[in-house]
PDB file of C-alpha atoms and ligand atoms in Angstrom:
ATOM      1  CA  MET A   1      56.204 101.107 160.784  1.00  0.00           C
ATOM      2  CA  SER A   2      60.201 101.604 160.546  1.00  0.00           C
ATOM      3  CA  GLU A   3      61.568 104.408 158.552  1.00  0.00           C
ATOM      4  CA  ASP A   4      62.774 102.436 155.547  1.00  0.00           C
ATOM      5  CA  ARG A   5      59.390 100.724 154.975  1.00  0.00           C
ATOM      6  CA  PHE A   6      56.611 102.020 152.871  1.00  0.00           C
ATOM      7  CA  ASP A   7      53.200 102.605 154.243  1.00  0.00           C
ATOM      8  CA  PHE A   8      51.341 100.138 152.145  1.00  0.00           C
ATOM      9  CA  GLY A   9      48.444  99.979 154.684  1.00  0.00           C
ATOM     10  CA  LYS A  10      47.493 103.499 154.145  1.00  0.00           C
ATOM     11  CA  ASN A  11      47.592 103.332 150.381  1.00  0.00           C
ATOM     12  CA  TRP A  12      45.307 100.315 150.724  1.00  0.00           C
ATOM     13  CA  GLU A  13      42.900 102.150 152.962  1.00  0.00           C
ATOM     14  CA  SER A  14      42.574 104.828 150.466  1.00  0.00           C
ATOM     15  CA  TYR A  15      42.189 102.466 147.584  1.00  0.00           C
ATOM     16  CA  ALA A  16      39.558 100.380 149.534  1.00  0.00           C
ATOM     17  CA  ARG A  17      36.823 103.311 149.327  1.00  0.00           C
ATOM     18  CA  LEU A  18      37.019 102.830 145.633  1.00  0.00           C
ATOM     19  CA  ILE A  19      36.036  99.049 145.716  1.00  0.00           C
ATOM     20  CA  ASP A  20      32.961  98.506 143.858  1.00  0.00           C
ATOM     21  CA  ALA A  21      31.122  95.654 141.932  1.00  0.00           C
ATOM     22  CA  GLU A  22      33.370  96.025 138.873  1.00  0.00           C
ATOM     23  CA  LYS A  23      36.789  96.118 140.740  1.00  0.00           C
ATOM     24  CA  ILE A  24      35.285  92.875 142.723  1.00  0.00           C
ATOM     25  CA  ALA A  25      34.526  91.599 139.296  1.00  0.00           C
ATOM     26  CA  LYS A  26      37.845  92.174 137.924  1.00  0.00           C
ATOM     27  CA  ALA A  27      39.458  90.922 141.296  1.00  0.00           C
ATOM     28  CA  GLU A  28      37.549  87.647 140.371  1.00  0.00           C
ATOM     29  CA  ASP A  29      38.712  87.383 136.862  1.00  0.00           C
ATOM     30  CA  GLY A  30      42.362  88.107 137.886  1.00  0.00           C
ATOM     31  CA  LEU A  31      42.293  85.299 140.502  1.00  0.00           C
ATOM     32  CA  GLY A  32      40.382  83.123 138.385  1.00  0.00           C
ATOM     33  CA  ALA A  33      42.872  83.208 135.570  1.00  0.00           C
ATOM     34  CA  PHE A  34      45.765  82.794 137.991  1.00  0.00           C
ATOM     35  CA  LEU A  35      44.415  79.869 139.857  1.00  0.00           C
ATOM     36  CA  GLY A  36      42.861  78.448 136.623  1.00  0.00           C
ATOM     37  CA  THR A  37      39.386  77.979 138.316  1.00  0.00           C
ATOM     38  CA  ARG A  38      36.615  79.820 140.008  1.00  0.00           C
ATOM     39  CA  ASP A  39      35.677  77.183 142.005  1.00  0.00           C
ATOM     40  CA  LEU A  40      37.303  76.862 145.450  1.00  0.00           C
ATOM     41  CA  SER A  41      34.713  75.040 147.286  1.00  0.00           C
ATOM     42  CA  GLY A  42      36.103  72.840 150.190  1.00  0.00           C
ATOM     43  CA  ARG A  43      39.288  74.388 149.892  1.00  0.00           C
ATOM     44  CA  THR A  44      41.245  76.619 152.527  1.00  0.00           C
ATOM     45  CA  PHE A  45      43.002  79.567 151.506  1.00  0.00           C
ATOM     46  CA  LEU A  46      45.937  81.563 152.994  1.00  0.00           C
ATOM     47  CA  ASP A  47      46.404  85.106 151.774  1.00  0.00           C
ATOM     48  CA  ILE A  48      49.850  86.477 152.709  1.00  0.00           C
ATOM     49  CA  GLY A  49      50.072  90.192 152.733  1.00  0.00           C
ATOM     50  CA  CYS A  50      46.419  90.602 151.754  1.00  0.00           C
ATOM     51  CA  GLY A  51      46.560  94.374 151.414  1.00  0.00           C
ATOM     52  CA  SER A  52      43.016  95.632 150.953  1.00  0.00           C
ATOM     53  CA  GLY A  53      41.586  92.217 151.414  1.00  0.00           C
ATOM     54  CA  LEU A  54      39.879  92.230 147.725  1.00  0.00           C
ATOM     55  CA  HIS A  55      41.215  89.006 146.741  1.00  0.00           C
ATOM     56  CA  SER A  56      40.642  87.190 149.991  1.00  0.00           C
ATOM     57  CA  LEU A  57      37.149  88.430 149.267  1.00  0.00           C
ATOM     58  CA  ALA A  58      37.181  87.017 145.477  1.00  0.00           C
ATOM     59  CA  ALA A  59      38.489  83.589 146.939  1.00  0.00           C
ATOM     60  CA  LEU A  60      35.283  83.769 149.270  1.00  0.00           C
ATOM     61  CA  ARG A  61      33.083  84.703 146.702  1.00  0.00           C
ATOM     62  CA  PHE A  62      34.622  81.436 144.835  1.00  0.00           C
ATOM     63  CA  GLY A  63      33.269  79.273 147.454  1.00  0.00           C
ATOM     64  CA  ALA A  64      36.693  78.913 149.427  1.00  0.00           C
ATOM     65  CA  GLN A  65      35.735  77.019 152.876  1.00  0.00           C
ATOM     66  CA  GLU A  66      37.957  79.283 155.100  1.00  0.00           C
ATOM     67  CA  ILE A  67      40.251  81.979 154.189  1.00  0.00           C
ATOM     68  CA  VAL A  68      43.007  83.377 156.786  1.00  0.00           C
ATOM     69  CA  ALA A  69      44.193  86.673 155.472  1.00  0.00           C
ATOM     70  CA  ILE A  70      47.670  88.302 156.992  1.00  0.00           C
ATOM     71  CA  ASP A  71      49.446  91.256 156.760  1.00  0.00           C
ATOM     72  CA  VAL A  72      52.212  93.087 158.711  1.00  0.00           C
ATOM     73  CA  ASP A  73      50.709  96.430 158.191  1.00  0.00           C
ATOM     74  CA  PRO A  74      48.220  97.336 160.971  1.00  0.00           C
ATOM     75  CA  TYR A  75      46.350  99.643 158.244  1.00  0.00           C
ATOM     76  CA  SER A  76      45.998  96.887 155.848  1.00  0.00           C
ATOM     77  CA  VAL A  77      44.568  94.647 158.674  1.00  0.00           C
ATOM     78  CA  SER A  78      42.124  97.103 159.612  1.00  0.00           C
ATOM     79  CA  THR A  79      41.117  97.882 155.859  1.00  0.00           C
ATOM     80  CA  ALA A  80      40.843  94.125 154.949  1.00  0.00           C
ATOM     81  CA  ARG A  81      38.764  93.496 157.965  1.00  0.00           C
ATOM     82  CA  ALA A  82      36.522  96.158 157.178  1.00  0.00           C
ATOM     83  CA  VAL A  83      36.405  95.297 153.433  1.00  0.00           C
ATOM     84  CA  LEU A  84      35.397  91.557 154.464  1.00  0.00           C
ATOM     85  CA  GLU A  85      32.899  92.606 157.150  1.00  0.00           C
ATOM     86  CA  ARG A  86      31.166  94.833 154.795  1.00  0.00           C
ATOM     87  CA  LEU A  87      31.024  92.432 151.692  1.00  0.00           C
ATOM     88  CA  TRP A  88      31.249  88.871 153.198  1.00  0.00           C
ATOM     89  CA  THR A  89      28.722  87.886 155.952  1.00  0.00           C
ATOM     90  CA  GLY A  90      30.072  84.552 156.488  1.00  0.00           C
ATOM     91  CA  ALA A  91      32.053  83.633 159.438  1.00  0.00           C
ATOM     92  CA  ASN A  92      34.794  81.490 157.326  1.00  0.00           C
ATOM     93  CA  LYS A  93      37.119  84.580 157.339  1.00  0.00           C
ATOM     94  CA  SER A  94      39.730  86.001 159.571  1.00  0.00           C
ATOM     95  CA  VAL A  95      42.273  88.794 158.898  1.00  0.00           C
ATOM     96  CA  ARG A  96      45.420  88.461 161.469  1.00  0.00           C
ATOM     97  CA  HIS A  97      48.140  91.006 162.050  1.00  0.00           C
ATOM     98  CA  ILE A  98      50.990  88.753 161.511  1.00  0.00           C
ATOM     99  CA  SER A  99      54.289  89.061 159.560  1.00  0.00           C
ATOM    100  CA  VAL A 100      54.959  86.096 157.331  1.00  0.00           C
ATOM    101  CA  PHE A 101      58.332  85.804 159.142  1.00  0.00           C
ATOM    102  CA  ASP A 102      56.146  85.028 162.313  1.00  0.00           C
ATOM    103  CA  LEU A 103      54.128  82.316 160.585  1.00  0.00           C
ATOM    104  CA  GLY A 104      56.493  79.443 162.089  1.00  0.00           C
ATOM    105  CA  GLN A 105      55.480  80.567 165.560  1.00  0.00           C
ATOM    106  CA  GLN A 106      51.718  80.916 165.074  1.00  0.00           C
ATOM    107  CA  PRO A 107      49.660  77.544 164.734  1.00  0.00           C
ATOM    108  CA  LEU A 108      47.998  78.497 161.371  1.00  0.00           C
ATOM    109  CA  GLY A 109      48.789  74.917 159.907  1.00  0.00           C
ATOM    110  CA  GLU A 110      48.564  74.117 156.046  1.00  0.00           C
ATOM    111  CA  PHE A 111      46.204  75.402 153.506  1.00  0.00           C
ATOM    112  CA  ASP A 112      45.042  73.911 150.237  1.00  0.00           C
ATOM    113  CA  ILE A 113      45.781  77.293 148.571  1.00  0.00           C
ATOM    114  CA  VAL A 114      48.638  79.680 149.660  1.00  0.00           C
ATOM    115  CA  TYR A 115      48.346  82.766 147.821  1.00  0.00           C
ATOM    116  CA  SER A 116      50.692  85.896 148.266  1.00  0.00           C
ATOM    117  CA  TRP A 117      50.549  88.394 145.294  1.00  0.00           C
ATOM    118  CA  GLY A 118      53.151  91.292 145.129  1.00  0.00           C
ATOM    119  CA  VAL A 119      54.196  90.812 148.689  1.00  0.00           C
ATOM    120  CA  LEU A 120      57.394  88.644 149.534  1.00  0.00           C
ATOM    121  CA  HIS A 121      59.595  90.827 147.865  1.00  0.00           C
ATOM    122  CA  HIS A 122      58.822  93.744 149.896  1.00  0.00           C
ATOM    123  CA  THR A 123      59.493  91.850 153.113  1.00  0.00           C
ATOM    124  CA  GLY A 124      63.402  92.610 153.127  1.00  0.00           C
ATOM    125  CA  ASP A 125      64.282  88.746 152.951  1.00  0.00           C
ATOM    126  CA  MET A 126      62.376  87.501 150.042  1.00  0.00           C
ATOM    127  CA  ASN A 127      63.980  84.049 149.681  1.00  0.00           C
ATOM    128  CA  ARG A 128      63.339  83.336 153.589  1.00  0.00           C
ATOM    129  CA  ALA A 129      59.922  84.853 153.200  1.00  0.00           C
ATOM    130  CA  ILE A 130      59.162  82.430 149.787  1.00  0.00           C
ATOM    131  CA  GLU A 131      60.219  79.317 151.944  1.00  0.00           C
ATOM    132  CA  ILE A 132      58.192  80.041 154.777  1.00  0.00           C
ATOM    133  CA  ALA A 133      55.078  81.003 152.792  1.00  0.00           C
ATOM    134  CA  ALA A 134      55.801  77.332 150.867  1.00  0.00           C
ATOM    135  CA  ARG A 135      55.753  75.455 153.929  1.00  0.00           C
ATOM    136  CA  HIS A 136      52.177  76.408 154.652  1.00  0.00           C
ATOM    137  CA  VAL A 137      51.037  74.552 151.497  1.00  0.00           C
ATOM    138  CA  LYS A 138      49.627  71.158 152.088  1.00  0.00           C
ATOM    139  CA  PRO A 139      50.893  68.251 150.222  1.00  0.00           C
ATOM    140  CA  GLY A 140      48.856  68.132 146.776  1.00  0.00           C
ATOM    141  CA  GLY A 141      47.996  72.017 147.380  1.00  0.00           C
ATOM    142  CA  LEU A 142      48.818  75.005 145.186  1.00  0.00           C
ATOM    143  CA  PHE A 143      51.561  77.702 146.134  1.00  0.00           C
ATOM    144  CA  ALA A 144      50.254  80.966 143.825  1.00  0.00           C
ATOM    145  CA  VAL A 145      52.782  83.639 144.190  1.00  0.00           C
ATOM    146  CA  ALA A 146      53.582  87.000 142.062  1.00  0.00           C
ATOM    147  CA  LEU A 147      57.074  88.429 142.652  1.00  0.00           C
ATOM    148  CA  TYR A 148      58.793  91.366 140.772  1.00  0.00           C
ATOM    149  CA  GLY A 149      60.788  90.292 137.901  1.00  0.00           C
ATOM    150  CA  LYS A 150      64.489  91.183 137.314  1.00  0.00           C
ATOM    151  CA  THR A 151      65.157  94.027 134.972  1.00  0.00           C
ATOM    152  CA  ARG A 152      68.281  96.122 134.218  1.00  0.00           C
ATOM    153  CA  TYR A 153      66.724  99.066 136.084  1.00  0.00           C
ATOM    154  CA  CYS A 154      66.068  97.123 139.677  1.00  0.00           C
ATOM    155  CA  GLY A 155      69.063  98.830 141.173  1.00  0.00           C
ATOM    156  CA  ILE A 156      68.139 102.188 140.294  1.00  0.00           C
ATOM    157  CA  TRP A 157      64.442 101.564 141.456  1.00  0.00           C
ATOM    158  CA  LYS A 158      65.598 100.317 144.804  1.00  0.00           C
ATOM    159  CA  LYS A 159      67.458 103.563 145.443  1.00  0.00           C
ATOM    160  CA  ILE A 160      64.641 105.561 144.281  1.00  0.00           C
ATOM    161  CA  LYS A 161      62.188 103.802 146.445  1.00  0.00           C
ATOM    162  CA  ARG A 162      64.469 104.074 149.499  1.00  0.00           C
ATOM    163  CA  TRP A 163      64.478 107.895 148.938  1.00  0.00           C
ATOM    164  CA  TYR A 164      60.960 107.948 148.683  1.00  0.00           C
ATOM    165  CA  VAL A 165      60.415 106.418 151.997  1.00  0.00           C
ATOM    166  CA  ASN A 166      62.197 108.758 153.869  1.00  0.00           C
ATOM    167  CA  ALA A 167      61.132 111.903 151.960  1.00  0.00           C
ATOM    168  CA  SER A 168      58.491 114.309 152.913  1.00  0.00           C
ATOM    169  CA  PRO A 169      54.871 113.897 151.736  1.00  0.00           C
ATOM    170  CA  GLU A 170      55.391 117.080 149.539  1.00  0.00           C
ATOM    171  CA  LYS A 171      58.643 115.420 147.874  1.00  0.00           C
ATOM    172  CA  GLN A 172      56.596 111.977 147.537  1.00  0.00           C
ATOM    173  CA  ALA A 173      53.824 113.845 145.646  1.00  0.00           C
ATOM    174  CA  ARG A 174      55.936 115.508 143.317  1.00  0.00           C
ATOM    175  CA  ALA A 175      57.747 112.217 142.594  1.00  0.00           C
ATOM    176  CA  GLU A 176      54.531 110.567 141.629  1.00  0.00           C
ATOM    177  CA  ARG A 177      53.587 113.681 139.535  1.00  0.00           C
ATOM    178  CA  LEU A 178      56.766 113.250 137.708  1.00  0.00           C
ATOM    179  CA  TYR A 179      56.650 109.631 137.240  1.00  0.00           C
ATOM    180  CA  ILE A 180      53.045 109.996 135.637  1.00  0.00           C
ATOM    181  CA  ARG A 181      54.303 112.675 133.455  1.00  0.00           C
ATOM    182  CA  LEU A 182      57.213 110.791 132.158  1.00  0.00           C
ATOM    183  CA  PHE A 183      55.078 107.652 131.674  1.00  0.00           C
ATOM    184  CA  GLY A 184      52.311 109.609 129.788  1.00  0.00           C
ATOM    185  CA  PHE A 185      55.135 110.780 127.481  1.00  0.00           C
ATOM    186  CA  TYR A 186      56.424 107.300 127.184  1.00  0.00           C
ATOM    187  CA  MET A 187      53.142 106.061 126.325  1.00  0.00           C
ATOM    188  CA  LEU A 188      52.865 108.980 123.779  1.00  0.00           C
ATOM    189  CA  LEU A 189      55.923 107.704 121.966  1.00  0.00           C
ATOM    190  CA  ARG A 190      54.204 104.279 121.829  1.00  0.00           C
ATOM    191  CA  GLY A 191      51.349 105.593 120.198  1.00  0.00           C
ATOM    192  CA  LYS A 192      49.173 105.027 123.129  1.00  0.00           C
ATOM    193  CA  ARG A 193      47.248 107.480 125.370  1.00  0.00           C
ATOM    194  CA  LEU A 194      47.691 107.627 129.393  1.00  0.00           C
ATOM    195  CA  SER A 195      43.988 108.537 129.718  1.00  0.00           C
ATOM    196  CA  THR A 196      43.055 105.472 128.248  1.00  0.00           C
ATOM    197  CA  HIS A 197      45.457 103.278 130.144  1.00  0.00           C
ATOM    198  CA  ILE A 198      44.148 104.896 133.345  1.00  0.00           C
ATOM    199  CA  ALA A 199      40.439 104.361 132.403  1.00  0.00           C
ATOM    200  CA  ASN A 200      41.209 100.570 131.603  1.00  0.00           C
ATOM    201  CA  TYR A 201      43.386  99.969 134.666  1.00  0.00           C
ATOM    202  CA  LYS A 202      40.725  98.224 136.764  1.00  0.00           C
ATOM    203  CA  LYS A 203      41.149  95.345 134.505  1.00  0.00           C
ATOM    204  CA  LYS A 204      44.397  94.744 136.179  1.00  0.00           C
ATOM    205  CA  ARG A 205      42.852  92.656 139.094  1.00  0.00           C
ATOM    206  CA  GLY A 206      40.651  95.524 139.951  1.00  0.00           C
ATOM    207  CA  MET A 207      43.244  97.875 140.681  1.00  0.00           C
ATOM    208  CA  ASP A 208      43.618 101.719 140.438  1.00  0.00           C
ATOM    209  CA  PHE A 209      46.327 103.598 138.534  1.00  0.00           C
ATOM    210  CA  TYR A 210      47.160 106.206 140.929  1.00  0.00           C
ATOM    211  CA  HIS A 211      47.205 103.821 144.092  1.00  0.00           C
ATOM    212  CA  ASP A 212      49.413 101.686 142.210  1.00  0.00           C
ATOM    213  CA  VAL A 213      52.034 104.305 141.026  1.00  0.00           C
ATOM    214  CA  ARG A 214      52.347 105.167 144.691  1.00  0.00           C
ATOM    215  CA  ASP A 215      52.712 101.695 145.584  1.00  0.00           C
ATOM    216  CA  TRP A 216      55.318 101.217 142.834  1.00  0.00           C
ATOM    217  CA  ILE A 217      57.225 104.066 143.459  1.00  0.00           C
ATOM    218  CA  GLY A 218      57.018 103.750 147.257  1.00  0.00           C
ATOM    219  CA  GLY A 219      57.307  99.679 147.484  1.00  0.00           C
ATOM    220  CA  TYR A 220      60.325  99.378 149.721  1.00  0.00           C
ATOM    221  CA  PRO A 221      61.894  96.906 150.800  1.00  0.00           C
ATOM    222  CA  TYR A 222      62.374  95.878 147.342  1.00  0.00           C
ATOM    223  CA  GLU A 223      63.841  92.667 145.643  1.00  0.00           C
ATOM    224  CA  SER A 224      63.171  90.957 142.369  1.00  0.00           C
ATOM    225  CA  ILE A 225      63.798  87.516 141.032  1.00  0.00           C
ATOM    226  CA  ALA A 226      64.190  85.495 138.110  1.00  0.00           C
ATOM    227  CA  PRO A 227      61.983  82.362 137.139  1.00  0.00           C
ATOM    228  CA  GLU A 228      65.261  80.218 137.464  1.00  0.00           C
ATOM    229  CA  GLU A 229      66.008  81.464 140.874  1.00  0.00           C
ATOM    230  CA  LEU A 230      62.595  80.807 142.053  1.00  0.00           C
ATOM    231  CA  ASN A 231      62.583  77.162 140.773  1.00  0.00           C
ATOM    232  CA  ARG A 232      65.742  76.511 142.408  1.00  0.00           C
ATOM    233  CA  LEU A 233      64.218  77.756 145.616  1.00  0.00           C
ATOM    234  CA  LEU A 234      61.004  75.710 145.684  1.00  0.00           C
ATOM    235  CA  ALA A 235      61.950  72.440 143.755  1.00  0.00           C
ATOM    236  CA  PRO A 236      64.105  71.244 146.713  1.00  0.00           C
ATOM    237  CA  LEU A 237      60.835  71.865 148.963  1.00  0.00           C
ATOM    238  CA  GLY A 238      58.892  69.532 146.669  1.00  0.00           C
ATOM    239  CA  PHE A 239      57.253  72.125 144.244  1.00  0.00           C
ATOM    240  CA  ASP A 240      56.621  71.343 140.832  1.00  0.00           C
ATOM    241  CA  LEU A 241      55.640  74.337 138.419  1.00  0.00           C
ATOM    242  CA  VAL A 242      52.066  74.338 137.037  1.00  0.00           C
ATOM    243  CA  LYS A 243      52.146  77.388 134.960  1.00  0.00           C
ATOM    244  CA  GLN A 244      53.830  80.791 135.056  1.00  0.00           C
ATOM    245  CA  ASN A 245      52.830  84.406 133.207  1.00  0.00           C
ATOM    246  CA  VAL A 246      56.403  85.917 132.993  1.00  0.00           C
ATOM    247  CA  ARG A 247      56.527  88.904 130.874  1.00  0.00           C
ATOM    248  CA  ARG A 248      59.605  90.641 129.281  1.00  0.00           C
ATOM    249  CA  ARG A 249      59.653  94.270 130.280  1.00  0.00           C
ATOM    250  CA  SER A 250      62.176  97.260 130.100  1.00  0.00           C
ATOM    251  CA  GLY A 251      61.774  97.842 133.756  1.00  0.00           C
ATOM    252  CA  LEU A 252      61.959 101.575 133.030  1.00  0.00           C
ATOM    253  CA  PHE A 253      58.772 102.201 134.671  1.00  0.00           C
ATOM    254  CA  GLY A 254      58.032  99.227 136.976  1.00  0.00           C
ATOM    255  CA  SER A 255      59.430  95.619 137.449  1.00  0.00           C
ATOM    256  CA  GLY A 256      56.060  94.139 136.984  1.00  0.00           C
ATOM    257  CA  ASN A 257      54.740  91.150 138.975  1.00  0.00           C
ATOM    258  CA  ASP A 258      55.380  87.767 137.415  1.00  0.00           C
ATOM    259  CA  GLU A 259      52.717  84.955 138.476  1.00  0.00           C
ATOM    260  CA  TYR A 260      53.720  81.650 139.143  1.00  0.00           C
ATOM    261  CA  LEU A 261      51.616  78.787 140.136  1.00  0.00           C
ATOM    262  CA  PHE A 262      53.357  75.534 141.827  1.00  0.00           C
ATOM    263  CA  ARG A 263      51.750  72.419 143.284  1.00  0.00           C
ATOM    264  CA  LYS A 264      53.372  70.785 146.207  1.00  0.00           C
ATOM    265  CA  GLN A 265      54.005  67.151 145.252  1.00  0.00           C
ATOM    266  CA  SER A 266      51.478  64.854 147.370  1.00  0.00           C
ATOM    267  CA  GLY A 267      54.173  62.802 149.308  1.00  0.00           C
ATOM    268  CA  LYS A 268      55.976  65.871 150.609  1.00  0.00           C
ATOM    269  CA  ASN A 269      55.816  67.167 154.110  1.00  0.00           C
TER     270      ASN A 269
HETATM  271  C1  LIG B   1      51.857  95.387 147.215  1.00  0.00           C
HETATM  272  S1  LIG B   1      50.992  95.031 148.519  1.00  0.00           S
HETATM  273  C2  LIG B   1      50.006  93.716 147.653  1.00  0.00           C
HETATM  274  C3  LIG B   1      48.535  93.373 148.406  1.00  0.00           C
HETATM  275  C4  LIG B   1      47.682  92.347 147.996  1.00  0.00           C
HETATM  276  N1  LIG B   1      48.379  91.033 147.861  1.00  0.00           N
HETATM  277  C5  LIG B   1      47.218  92.715 146.501  1.00  0.00           C
HETATM  278  O1  LIG B   1      47.775  92.086 145.510  1.00  0.00           O
HETATM  279  O2  LIG B   1      46.585  93.691 146.330  1.00  0.00           O
HETATM  280  C6  LIG B   1      52.057  94.148 149.717  1.00  0.00           C
HETATM  281  C7  LIG B   1      51.310  93.561 151.054  1.00  0.00           C
HETATM  282  O3  LIG B   1      52.246  93.205 151.822  1.00  0.00           O
HETATM  283  C8  LIG B   1      52.412  93.262 152.996  1.00  0.00           C
HETATM  284  N2  LIG B   1      53.491  92.860 153.410  1.00  0.00           N
HETATM  285  C9  LIG B   1      54.759  93.456 153.668  1.00  0.00           C
HETATM  286  N3  LIG B   1      55.904  92.920 154.112  1.00  0.00           N
HETATM  287  C10 LIG B   1      55.057  91.811 154.796  1.00  0.00           C
HETATM  288  C11 LIG B   1      55.217  90.646 155.972  1.00  0.00           C
HETATM  289  N4  LIG B   1      56.570  90.521 156.348  1.00  0.00           N
HETATM  290  N5  LIG B   1      54.477  90.046 156.515  1.00  0.00           N
HETATM  291  C12 LIG B   1      53.074  89.953 155.818  1.00  0.00           C
HETATM  292  N6  LIG B   1      52.876  90.898 154.928  1.00  0.00           N
HETATM  293  C13 LIG B   1      53.508  91.822 154.522  1.00  0.00           C
HETATM  294  C14 LIG B   1      52.213  94.771 153.060  1.00  0.00           C
HETATM  295  O4  LIG B   1      51.883  95.536 154.158  1.00  0.00           O
HETATM  296  C15 LIG B   1      51.320  95.278 151.863  1.00  0.00           C
HETATM  297  O5  LIG B   1      49.815  95.166 152.324  1.00  0.00           O
END
């Protein structure tokens, strides 16, 4: 991978060792709440930037007819392949090593659901990535996308992330420890305990606190978007917003992913 790009895949490879029945159940809860259903029978599902493959697995467990998972990072691809091989025996799955930007050249076609959680803001050209992803939704289908929200600290975090991806492993580890210490202090000031936060963290889509800290500090390239900007991009492509989960955050310890569910109008190609 290029110097100025976080090694997402290695982090997912390490995280995937922690996947157990509870994490799968939480991933299902997260996906079900986002899509508003746990029944995907007869529907095709494209997972752009699949990471560990856990949410593709959840889609399969919800009865998706076929899932295609893609990722630009070879370690994410090998990890997602291994996770799906281990936990799903059906042949209705494939994991491909493709960037979202190369989707136009690959004859993948259109899908009932295009899902991309926490990905398109890490591509280096978020708006173009959003448009390409959206073009793979069938008329009448869903575009389920989660993107970093805009906060007053986005500029500072962009610089920190850029520094992190070029830093030595020792400096990266020190930065992660410092972040966790400061975050723990911030929690204390708000009358909360870091240990409880860490213990409950898997409720967040089956994720793991320590891997998400690394993913947050390192996640570069980095962009963020406001709801009205996303609407302005997708409305001309024939998308109507079904629902959004946009939270106000200070942004001091992270931009946080805002979830948006759009439906492509039936008459739109
Ligand atoms: C923060 S992770 C999210 C993983 C997964 N969607 C999840 O929710 O757990 C971002 C993923 O996007 C992938 N990614 C980044 N740029 C990409 C691109 N241009 N095309 C496809 N995947 C990309 C990274 O390799 C990484 O696996």
